[in-house]
Amino acid sequence: EDCAVYVDKHGEVSRTLIMEYTGKQKKAKGATMYGQYLILYNEDYVEVRNADNGRLRQIIAGRDVRIIDFGVRGPTGDNAAQAAQVYGHNGGLSTAGDISKGTVKIAMSHPELPGRQIILEMLLNDGHTD
C-alpha cells in the first residue's frame, strides 16, 4: 500500500531498492506487472514504474479509476486476474502469462462528460529505452 520491495521465493528482501508509492494521501489499491513495468493504482490515478530500477515512468490521473483487464491471458485466451501455472509445449512449467500476453486496460470517469467513462489501453513501446 505504501511501497514495494523485491523479495525472494522465501519472502526475504532480496534488493535494497524500495519503490515508494507517490500517492501519499491514498494508499495503492492494487498492482499488476506489465512487461518490465509495475503498475500501481487507486481510485484517483495510475502510477507506472520500471520494475528493474523503480524509476517513475508515468502517472495517469482520473476519477473512479479501475483496472478492467490485467493483461494476463491463459492458454485459451480467457482473461485471468492472476497467472495460473501451466505446462508448456516442451513440458516445462511456465505461467499462463508467458503463453499469451494481453494488454492492461483501465476505466475511469470521463473528465469532461458527466456520467460517461473512458477506457485506456496500455501498450508497450518496443523502441523506448529506460
PDB file of C-alpha atoms in Angstrom:
ATOM      1  CA  GLU A   1       0.000   0.000   0.000  1.00  0.00           C
ATOM      2  CA  ASP A   2       2.852   2.420   0.772  1.00  0.00           C
ATOM      3  CA  CYS A   3       5.841   0.943  -1.059  1.00  0.00           C
ATOM      4  CA  ALA A   4       7.160  -2.067  -2.958  1.00  0.00           C
ATOM      5  CA  VAL A   5      10.255  -4.164  -2.289  1.00  0.00           C
ATOM      6  CA  TYR A   6      11.832  -7.130  -4.019  1.00  0.00           C
ATOM      7  CA  VAL A   7      11.570 -10.477  -2.220  1.00  0.00           C
ATOM      8  CA  ASP A   8      12.889 -13.939  -2.995  1.00  0.00           C
ATOM      9  CA  LYS A   9      10.851 -17.159  -3.007  1.00  0.00           C
ATOM     10  CA  HIS A  10      11.263 -17.377   0.778  1.00  0.00           C
ATOM     11  CA  GLY A  11       9.801 -13.903   1.383  1.00  0.00           C
ATOM     12  CA  GLU A  12      13.149 -12.343   2.308  1.00  0.00           C
ATOM     13  CA  VAL A  13      14.011  -8.881   0.955  1.00  0.00           C
ATOM     14  CA  SER A  14      16.424  -9.515  -1.924  1.00  0.00           C
ATOM     15  CA  ARG A  15      17.375  -5.960  -3.020  1.00  0.00           C
ATOM     16  CA  THR A  16      17.946  -2.664  -1.306  1.00  0.00           C
ATOM     17  CA  LEU A  17      15.707  -0.837  -3.811  1.00  0.00           C
ATOM     18  CA  ILE A  18      12.461   0.423  -2.253  1.00  0.00           C
ATOM     19  CA  MET A  19       9.812   1.907  -4.545  1.00  0.00           C
ATOM     20  CA  GLU A  20       7.686   4.399  -2.616  1.00  0.00           C
ATOM     21  CA  TYR A  21       4.154   4.931  -3.877  1.00  0.00           C
ATOM     22  CA  THR A  22       3.659   8.600  -4.765  1.00  0.00           C
ATOM     23  CA  GLY A  23       0.018   8.577  -3.666  1.00  0.00           C
ATOM     24  CA  LYS A  24       0.686   9.716  -0.098  1.00  0.00           C
ATOM     25  CA  GLN A  25      -2.925  10.799   0.548  1.00  0.00           C
ATOM     26  CA  LYS A  26      -4.370   7.444  -0.561  1.00  0.00           C
ATOM     27  CA  LYS A  27      -2.760   4.048  -0.493  1.00  0.00           C
ATOM     28  CA  ALA A  28      -2.361   1.818  -3.537  1.00  0.00           C
ATOM     29  CA  LYS A  29      -5.489  -0.268  -4.070  1.00  0.00           C
ATOM     30  CA  GLY A  30      -3.816  -2.852  -6.295  1.00  0.00           C
ATOM     31  CA  ALA A  31      -0.893  -3.680  -8.553  1.00  0.00           C
ATOM     32  CA  THR A  32      -0.023  -5.666 -11.647  1.00  0.00           C
ATOM     33  CA  MET A  33       3.061  -6.276 -13.772  1.00  0.00           C
ATOM     34  CA  TYR A  34       3.001  -5.403 -17.462  1.00  0.00           C
ATOM     35  CA  GLY A  35       6.201  -6.154 -19.335  1.00  0.00           C
ATOM     36  CA  GLN A  36       9.030  -4.610 -17.317  1.00  0.00           C
ATOM     37  CA  TYR A  37       6.653  -2.204 -15.574  1.00  0.00           C
ATOM     38  CA  LEU A  38       4.952  -2.282 -12.196  1.00  0.00           C
ATOM     39  CA  ILE A  39       1.520  -0.647 -12.345  1.00  0.00           C
ATOM     40  CA  LEU A  40       0.073   0.607  -9.050  1.00  0.00           C
ATOM     41  CA  TYR A  41      -3.359   2.169  -8.830  1.00  0.00           C
ATOM     42  CA  ASN A  42      -6.062   3.600  -6.615  1.00  0.00           C
ATOM     43  CA  GLU A  43      -9.354   5.339  -7.422  1.00  0.00           C
ATOM     44  CA  ASP A  44      -7.599   8.645  -8.281  1.00  0.00           C
ATOM     45  CA  TYR A  45      -4.706   7.639 -10.527  1.00  0.00           C
ATOM     46  CA  VAL A  46      -2.401   5.014 -12.012  1.00  0.00           C
ATOM     47  CA  GLU A  47       1.348   5.003 -11.404  1.00  0.00           C
ATOM     48  CA  VAL A  48       3.687   3.201 -13.827  1.00  0.00           C
ATOM     49  CA  ARG A  49       7.232   2.354 -12.667  1.00  0.00           C
ATOM     50  CA  ASN A  50      10.142   0.483 -14.171  1.00  0.00           C
ATOM     51  CA  ALA A  51      10.272  -2.668 -12.049  1.00  0.00           C
ATOM     52  CA  ASP A  52      14.034  -3.064 -12.522  1.00  0.00           C
ATOM     53  CA  ASN A  53      15.130   0.310 -11.165  1.00  0.00           C
ATOM     54  CA  GLY A  54      11.987   1.780  -9.563  1.00  0.00           C
ATOM     55  CA  ARG A  55      12.011   4.850 -11.819  1.00  0.00           C
ATOM     56  CA  LEU A  56       8.623   6.558 -12.187  1.00  0.00           C
ATOM     57  CA  ARG A  57       7.637   6.426 -15.874  1.00  0.00           C
ATOM     58  CA  GLN A  58       4.073   7.765 -15.953  1.00  0.00           C
ATOM     59  CA  ILE A  59       1.177   8.970 -13.817  1.00  0.00           C
ATOM     60  CA  ILE A  60      -2.364   8.867 -15.213  1.00  0.00           C
ATOM     61  CA  ALA A  61      -4.787  10.979 -13.180  1.00  0.00           C
ATOM     62  CA  GLY A  62      -8.527  10.309 -13.134  1.00  0.00           C
ATOM     63  CA  ARG A  63     -11.646   9.705 -11.058  1.00  0.00           C
ATOM     64  CA  ASP A  64     -13.161   6.310 -10.227  1.00  0.00           C
ATOM     65  CA  VAL A  65     -10.119   4.534 -11.738  1.00  0.00           C
ATOM     66  CA  ARG A  66     -10.468   0.754 -12.192  1.00  0.00           C
ATOM     67  CA  ILE A  67      -8.315  -1.875 -13.866  1.00  0.00           C
ATOM     68  CA  ILE A  68     -10.667  -3.897 -16.070  1.00  0.00           C
ATOM     69  CA  ASP A  69      -8.044  -6.137 -17.715  1.00  0.00           C
ATOM     70  CA  PHE A  70      -4.762  -7.012 -16.007  1.00  0.00           C
ATOM     71  CA  GLY A  71      -3.117  -8.056 -19.288  1.00  0.00           C
ATOM     72  CA  VAL A  72      -2.735 -11.727 -18.373  1.00  0.00           C
ATOM     73  CA  ARG A  73      -4.418 -14.371 -20.507  1.00  0.00           C
ATOM     74  CA  GLY A  74      -4.499 -18.111 -20.075  1.00  0.00           C
ATOM     75  CA  PRO A  75      -3.648 -20.695 -22.739  1.00  0.00           C
ATOM     76  CA  THR A  76      -7.210 -20.468 -24.137  1.00  0.00           C
ATOM     77  CA  GLY A  77      -7.186 -16.669 -24.191  1.00  0.00           C
ATOM     78  CA  ASP A  78      -9.502 -16.293 -21.186  1.00  0.00           C
ATOM     79  CA  ASN A  79      -8.855 -13.258 -19.004  1.00  0.00           C
ATOM     80  CA  ALA A  80      -7.262 -14.135 -15.671  1.00  0.00           C
ATOM     81  CA  ALA A  81      -6.524 -11.737 -12.815  1.00  0.00           C
ATOM     82  CA  GLN A  82      -3.629 -13.946 -11.748  1.00  0.00           C
ATOM     83  CA  ALA A  83      -1.326 -16.038 -13.932  1.00  0.00           C
ATOM     84  CA  ALA A  84      -2.035 -19.739 -13.478  1.00  0.00           C
ATOM     85  CA  GLN A  85       0.719 -22.323 -13.624  1.00  0.00           C
ATOM     86  CA  VAL A  86       0.530 -24.481 -16.735  1.00  0.00           C
ATOM     87  CA  TYR A  87       2.824 -26.867 -18.585  1.00  0.00           C
ATOM     88  CA  GLY A  88       4.232 -25.500 -21.820  1.00  0.00           C
ATOM     89  CA  HIS A  89       4.671 -27.360 -25.096  1.00  0.00           C
ATOM     90  CA  ASN A  90       8.125 -28.563 -24.030  1.00  0.00           C
ATOM     91  CA  GLY A  91       6.806 -29.947 -20.729  1.00  0.00           C
ATOM     92  CA  GLY A  92       8.407 -27.168 -18.650  1.00  0.00           C
ATOM     93  CA  LEU A  93       6.404 -25.302 -16.049  1.00  0.00           C
ATOM     94  CA  SER A  94       5.514 -21.762 -17.060  1.00  0.00           C
ATOM     95  CA  THR A  95       2.830 -19.221 -16.276  1.00  0.00           C
ATOM     96  CA  ALA A  96      -0.231 -18.521 -18.367  1.00  0.00           C
ATOM     97  CA  GLY A  97       1.103 -15.003 -18.905  1.00  0.00           C
ATOM     98  CA  ASP A  98       4.130 -16.492 -20.685  1.00  0.00           C
ATOM     99  CA  ILE A  99       1.841 -18.247 -23.155  1.00  0.00           C
ATOM    100  CA  SER A 100      -0.402 -15.365 -24.183  1.00  0.00           C
ATOM    101  CA  LYS A 101       0.004 -11.762 -23.082  1.00  0.00           C
ATOM    102  CA  GLY A 102      -2.801  -9.243 -23.321  1.00  0.00           C
ATOM    103  CA  THR A 103      -2.795  -5.538 -22.603  1.00  0.00           C
ATOM    104  CA  VAL A 104      -3.706  -3.674 -19.423  1.00  0.00           C
ATOM    105  CA  LYS A 105      -6.986  -1.774 -19.740  1.00  0.00           C
ATOM    106  CA  ILE A 106      -8.075   0.991 -17.363  1.00  0.00           C
ATOM    107  CA  ALA A 107     -11.545   2.526 -16.989  1.00  0.00           C
ATOM    108  CA  MET A 108     -12.249   5.902 -15.384  1.00  0.00           C
ATOM    109  CA  SER A 109     -14.854   8.644 -15.339  1.00  0.00           C
ATOM    110  CA  HIS A 110     -14.733  10.897 -18.398  1.00  0.00           C
ATOM    111  CA  PRO A 111     -13.028  14.167 -17.377  1.00  0.00           C
ATOM    112  CA  GLU A 112     -15.455  16.395 -19.340  1.00  0.00           C
ATOM    113  CA  LEU A 113     -18.721  14.461 -19.782  1.00  0.00           C
ATOM    114  CA  PRO A 114     -20.550  13.599 -16.536  1.00  0.00           C
ATOM    115  CA  GLY A 115     -21.972  10.084 -16.425  1.00  0.00           C
ATOM    116  CA  ARG A 116     -19.606   8.830 -19.141  1.00  0.00           C
ATOM    117  CA  GLN A 117     -16.485   6.715 -18.870  1.00  0.00           C
ATOM    118  CA  ILE A 118     -13.326   6.297 -20.899  1.00  0.00           C
ATOM    119  CA  ILE A 119     -11.184   3.203 -21.349  1.00  0.00           C
ATOM    120  CA  LEU A 120      -7.408   3.417 -21.740  1.00  0.00           C
ATOM    121  CA  GLU A 121      -5.299   0.586 -23.139  1.00  0.00           C
ATOM    122  CA  MET A 122      -1.640   0.453 -22.154  1.00  0.00           C
ATOM    123  CA  LEU A 123       0.742  -0.606 -24.899  1.00  0.00           C
ATOM    124  CA  LEU A 124       4.448  -1.299 -24.569  1.00  0.00           C
ATOM    125  CA  ASN A 125       6.638   0.909 -26.736  1.00  0.00           C
ATOM    126  CA  ASP A 126       9.245  -1.504 -28.093  1.00  0.00           C
ATOM    127  CA  GLY A 127      11.564   1.282 -29.274  1.00  0.00           C
ATOM    128  CA  HIS A 128      11.628   3.074 -25.918  1.00  0.00           C
ATOM    129  CA  THR A 129      14.682   2.697 -23.702  1.00  0.00           C
ATOM    130  CA  ASP A 130      14.563   3.318 -19.978  1.00  0.00           C
TER     131      ASP A 130
END
